[in-house]
PDB file of C-alpha atoms and ligand atoms in Angstrom:
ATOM      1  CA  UNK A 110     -63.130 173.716 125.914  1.00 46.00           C
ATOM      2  CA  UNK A 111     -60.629 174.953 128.892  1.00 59.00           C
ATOM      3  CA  UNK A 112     -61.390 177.369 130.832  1.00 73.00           C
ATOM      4  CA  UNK A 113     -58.033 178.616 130.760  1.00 85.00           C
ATOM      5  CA  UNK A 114     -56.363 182.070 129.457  1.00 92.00           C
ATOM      6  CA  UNK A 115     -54.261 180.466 127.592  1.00 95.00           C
ATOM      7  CA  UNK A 116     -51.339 177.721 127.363  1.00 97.00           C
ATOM      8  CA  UNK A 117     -47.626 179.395 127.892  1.00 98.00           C
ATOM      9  CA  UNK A 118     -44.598 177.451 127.326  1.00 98.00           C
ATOM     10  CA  UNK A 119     -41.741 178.963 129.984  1.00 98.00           C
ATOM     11  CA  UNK A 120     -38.150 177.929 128.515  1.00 98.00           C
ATOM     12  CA  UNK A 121     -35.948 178.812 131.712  1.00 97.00           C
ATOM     13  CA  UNK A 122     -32.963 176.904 133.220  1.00 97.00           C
ATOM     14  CA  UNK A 123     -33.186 178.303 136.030  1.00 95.00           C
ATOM     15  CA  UNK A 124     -35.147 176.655 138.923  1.00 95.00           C
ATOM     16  CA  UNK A 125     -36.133 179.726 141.168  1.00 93.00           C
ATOM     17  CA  UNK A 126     -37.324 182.023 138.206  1.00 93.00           C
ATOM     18  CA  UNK A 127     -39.041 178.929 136.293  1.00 95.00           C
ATOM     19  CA  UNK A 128     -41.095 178.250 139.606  1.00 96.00           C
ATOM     20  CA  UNK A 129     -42.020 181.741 140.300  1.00 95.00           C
ATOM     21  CA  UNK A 130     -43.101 182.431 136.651  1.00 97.00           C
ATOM     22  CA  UNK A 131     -45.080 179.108 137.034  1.00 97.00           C
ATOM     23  CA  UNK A 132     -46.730 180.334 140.393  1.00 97.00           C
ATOM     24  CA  UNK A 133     -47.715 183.846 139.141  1.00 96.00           C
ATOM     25  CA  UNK A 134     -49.034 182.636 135.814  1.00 97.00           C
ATOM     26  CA  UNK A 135     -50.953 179.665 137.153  1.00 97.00           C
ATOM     27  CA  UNK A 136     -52.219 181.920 139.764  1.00 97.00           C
ATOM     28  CA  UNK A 137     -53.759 184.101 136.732  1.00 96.00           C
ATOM     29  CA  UNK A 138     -55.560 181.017 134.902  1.00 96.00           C
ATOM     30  CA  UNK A 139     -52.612 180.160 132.221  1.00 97.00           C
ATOM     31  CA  UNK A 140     -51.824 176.752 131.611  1.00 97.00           C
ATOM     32  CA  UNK A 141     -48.296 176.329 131.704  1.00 98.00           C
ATOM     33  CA  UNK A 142     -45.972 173.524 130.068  1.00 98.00           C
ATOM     34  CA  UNK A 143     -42.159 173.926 131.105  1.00 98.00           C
ATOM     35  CA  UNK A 144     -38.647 173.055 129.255  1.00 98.00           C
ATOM     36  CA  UNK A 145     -35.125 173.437 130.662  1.00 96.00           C
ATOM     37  CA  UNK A 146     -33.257 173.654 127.067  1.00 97.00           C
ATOM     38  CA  UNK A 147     -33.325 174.879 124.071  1.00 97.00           C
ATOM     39  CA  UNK A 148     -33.545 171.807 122.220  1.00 97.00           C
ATOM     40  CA  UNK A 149     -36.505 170.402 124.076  1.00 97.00           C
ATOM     41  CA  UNK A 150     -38.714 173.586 124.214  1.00 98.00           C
ATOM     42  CA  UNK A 151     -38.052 173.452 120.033  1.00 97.00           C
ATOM     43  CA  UNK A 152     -40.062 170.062 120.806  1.00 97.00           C
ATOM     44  CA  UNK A 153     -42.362 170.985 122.986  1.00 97.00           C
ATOM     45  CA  UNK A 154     -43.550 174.031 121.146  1.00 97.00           C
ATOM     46  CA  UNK A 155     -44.404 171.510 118.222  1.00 96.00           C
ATOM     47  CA  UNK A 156     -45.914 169.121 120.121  1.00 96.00           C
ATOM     48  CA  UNK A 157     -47.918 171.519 122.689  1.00 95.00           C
ATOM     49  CA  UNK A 158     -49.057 174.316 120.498  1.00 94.00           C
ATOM     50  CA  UNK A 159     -48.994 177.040 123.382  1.00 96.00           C
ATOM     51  CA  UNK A 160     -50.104 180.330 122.965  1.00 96.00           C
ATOM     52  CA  UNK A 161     -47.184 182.124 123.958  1.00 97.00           C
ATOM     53  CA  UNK A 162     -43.560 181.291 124.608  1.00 98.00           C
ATOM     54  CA  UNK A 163     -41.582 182.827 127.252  1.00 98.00           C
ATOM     55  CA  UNK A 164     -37.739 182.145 126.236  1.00 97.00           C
ATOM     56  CA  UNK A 165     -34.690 182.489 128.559  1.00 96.00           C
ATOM     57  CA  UNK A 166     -31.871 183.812 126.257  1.00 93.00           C
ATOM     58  CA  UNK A 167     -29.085 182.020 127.824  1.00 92.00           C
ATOM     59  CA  UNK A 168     -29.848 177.921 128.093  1.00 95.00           C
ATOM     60  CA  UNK A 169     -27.076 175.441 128.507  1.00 94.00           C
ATOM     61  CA  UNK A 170     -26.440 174.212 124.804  1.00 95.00           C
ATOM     62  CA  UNK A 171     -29.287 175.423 121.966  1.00 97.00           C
ATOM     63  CA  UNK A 172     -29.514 179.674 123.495  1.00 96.00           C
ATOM     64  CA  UNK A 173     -32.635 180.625 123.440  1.00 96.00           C
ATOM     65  CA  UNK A 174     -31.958 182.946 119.825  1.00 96.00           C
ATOM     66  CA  UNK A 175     -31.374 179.583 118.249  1.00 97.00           C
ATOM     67  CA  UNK A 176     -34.693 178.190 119.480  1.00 98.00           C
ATOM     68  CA  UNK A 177     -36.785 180.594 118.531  1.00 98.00           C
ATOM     69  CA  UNK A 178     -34.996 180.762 115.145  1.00 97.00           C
ATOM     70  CA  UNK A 179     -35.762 177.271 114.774  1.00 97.00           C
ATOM     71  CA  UNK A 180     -39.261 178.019 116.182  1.00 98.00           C
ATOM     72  CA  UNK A 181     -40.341 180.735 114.286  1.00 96.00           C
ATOM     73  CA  UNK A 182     -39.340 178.568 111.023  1.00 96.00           C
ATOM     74  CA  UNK A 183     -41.855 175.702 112.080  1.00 94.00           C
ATOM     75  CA  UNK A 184     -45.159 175.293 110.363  1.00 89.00           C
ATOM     76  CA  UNK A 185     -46.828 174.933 113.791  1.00 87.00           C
ATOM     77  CA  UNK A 186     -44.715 177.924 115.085  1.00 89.00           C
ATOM     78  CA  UNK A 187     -44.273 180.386 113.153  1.00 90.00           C
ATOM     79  CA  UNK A 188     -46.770 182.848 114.525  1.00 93.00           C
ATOM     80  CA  UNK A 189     -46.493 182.209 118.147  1.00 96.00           C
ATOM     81  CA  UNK A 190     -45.245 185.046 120.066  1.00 97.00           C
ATOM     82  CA  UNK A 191     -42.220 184.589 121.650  1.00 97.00           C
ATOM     83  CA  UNK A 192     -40.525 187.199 124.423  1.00 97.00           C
ATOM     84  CA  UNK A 193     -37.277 186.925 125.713  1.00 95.00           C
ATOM     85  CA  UNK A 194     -36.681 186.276 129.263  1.00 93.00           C
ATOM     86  CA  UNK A 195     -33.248 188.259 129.727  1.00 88.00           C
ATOM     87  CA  UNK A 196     -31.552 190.066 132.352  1.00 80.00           C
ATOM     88  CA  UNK A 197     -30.064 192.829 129.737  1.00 67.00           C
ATOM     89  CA  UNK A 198     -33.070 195.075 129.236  1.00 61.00           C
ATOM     90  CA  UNK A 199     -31.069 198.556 129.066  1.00 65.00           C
ATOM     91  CA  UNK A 200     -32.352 201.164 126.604  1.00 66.00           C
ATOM     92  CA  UNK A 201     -32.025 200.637 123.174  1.00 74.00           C
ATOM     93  CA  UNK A 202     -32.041 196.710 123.744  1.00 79.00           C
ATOM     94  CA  UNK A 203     -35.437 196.079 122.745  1.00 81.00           C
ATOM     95  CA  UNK A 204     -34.303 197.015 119.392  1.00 85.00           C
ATOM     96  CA  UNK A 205     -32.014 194.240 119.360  1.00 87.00           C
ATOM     97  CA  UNK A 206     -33.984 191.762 120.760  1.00 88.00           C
ATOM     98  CA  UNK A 207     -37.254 192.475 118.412  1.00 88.00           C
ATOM     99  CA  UNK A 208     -33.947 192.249 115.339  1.00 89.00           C
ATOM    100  CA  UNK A 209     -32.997 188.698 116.877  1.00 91.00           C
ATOM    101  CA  UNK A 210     -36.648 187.568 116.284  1.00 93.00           C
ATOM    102  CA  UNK A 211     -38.558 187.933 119.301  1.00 95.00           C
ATOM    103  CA  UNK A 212     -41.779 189.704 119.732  1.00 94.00           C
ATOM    104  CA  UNK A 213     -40.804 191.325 123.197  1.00 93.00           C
ATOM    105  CA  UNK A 214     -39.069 190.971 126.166  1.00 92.00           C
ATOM    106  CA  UNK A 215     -39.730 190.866 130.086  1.00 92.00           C
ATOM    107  CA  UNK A 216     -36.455 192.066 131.706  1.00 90.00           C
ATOM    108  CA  UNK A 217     -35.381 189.967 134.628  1.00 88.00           C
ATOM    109  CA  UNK A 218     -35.711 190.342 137.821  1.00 88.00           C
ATOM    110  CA  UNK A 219     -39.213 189.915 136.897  1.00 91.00           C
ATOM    111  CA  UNK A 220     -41.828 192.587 137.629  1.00 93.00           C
ATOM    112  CA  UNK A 221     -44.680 190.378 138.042  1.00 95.00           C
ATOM    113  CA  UNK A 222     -47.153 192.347 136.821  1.00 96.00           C
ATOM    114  CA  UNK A 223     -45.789 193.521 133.829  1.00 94.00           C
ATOM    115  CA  UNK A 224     -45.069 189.615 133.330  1.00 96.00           C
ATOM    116  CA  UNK A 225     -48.805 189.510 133.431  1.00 97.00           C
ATOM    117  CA  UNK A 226     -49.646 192.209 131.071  1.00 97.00           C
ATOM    118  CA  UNK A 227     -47.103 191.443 128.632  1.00 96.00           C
ATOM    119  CA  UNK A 228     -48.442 187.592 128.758  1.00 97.00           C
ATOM    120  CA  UNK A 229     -52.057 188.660 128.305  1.00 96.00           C
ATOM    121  CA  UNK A 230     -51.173 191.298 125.313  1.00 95.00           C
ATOM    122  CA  UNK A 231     -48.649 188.825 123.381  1.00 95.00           C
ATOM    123  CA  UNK A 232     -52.364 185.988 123.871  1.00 93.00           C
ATOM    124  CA  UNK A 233     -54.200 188.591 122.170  1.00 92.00           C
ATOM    125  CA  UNK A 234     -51.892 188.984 119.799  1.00 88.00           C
ATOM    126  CA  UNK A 235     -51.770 185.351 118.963  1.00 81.00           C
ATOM    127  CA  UNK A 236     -55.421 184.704 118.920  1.00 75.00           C
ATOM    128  CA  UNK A 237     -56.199 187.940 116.647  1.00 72.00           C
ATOM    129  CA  UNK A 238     -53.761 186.280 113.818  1.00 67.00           C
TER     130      UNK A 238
HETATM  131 MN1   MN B 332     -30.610 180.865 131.885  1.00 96.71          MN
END
């Protein structure tokens, strides 16, 4: 059995904010697999089972919407939380990003530890389903 928290999968494009969500969450005991795109964190979410799935909204080709769409309507995925990575967290957005599907959000720039928290509820979540 692992001695981890818990596995994440991090969908982000972009190199900076992938590594520094890898750093902080490693640094906290998660297990962390990684996917640039859309269509290969579809994949990887199938093939890794993680606990949680952080998902960057805008992803060259597949957005991140479409992914979890696709996601969420897997046998294997359909009750793994997913919150949006996104850089439009004004108020009233949460709304709309709970309507396209997600469970949450973490608004970028990152606040690392509400990353944290919001990581360790959406686990919880996931393991009391
Ligand atoms: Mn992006």
């Amino acid at each position: 059995m692992s001695d981890k928290k818990g596995r994440v999968l991090v969908v982000e494009d972009n190199f900076m904010s992938k590594a520094l969500v890898r750093e902080v969450l490693e640094l906290n005991g998660y297990e962390v697999v990684e996917a640039d795109r859309g269509v290969d964190a579809v994949r990887i979410a199938g093939e890794e089972k993680p606990d949680v799935i952080l998902m960057d909204i805008n992803l060259p080709g597949m957005d991140g919407v479409t992914a979890t769409r696709l996601i969420k309507s897997s046998a294997s995925g359909s009750t793994v939380p997913i919150l949006a990575l996104t850089a439009s967290a004004m108020k009233g957005e949460e709304e709309k990003i709970i309507a396209q599907g997600f469970d949450g959000y973490i608004a970028k720039p990152i606040d690392i530890s509400t990353l944290i928290k919001s990581i360790e509820e959406a686990v919880a979540s996931f393991i009391s389903r």
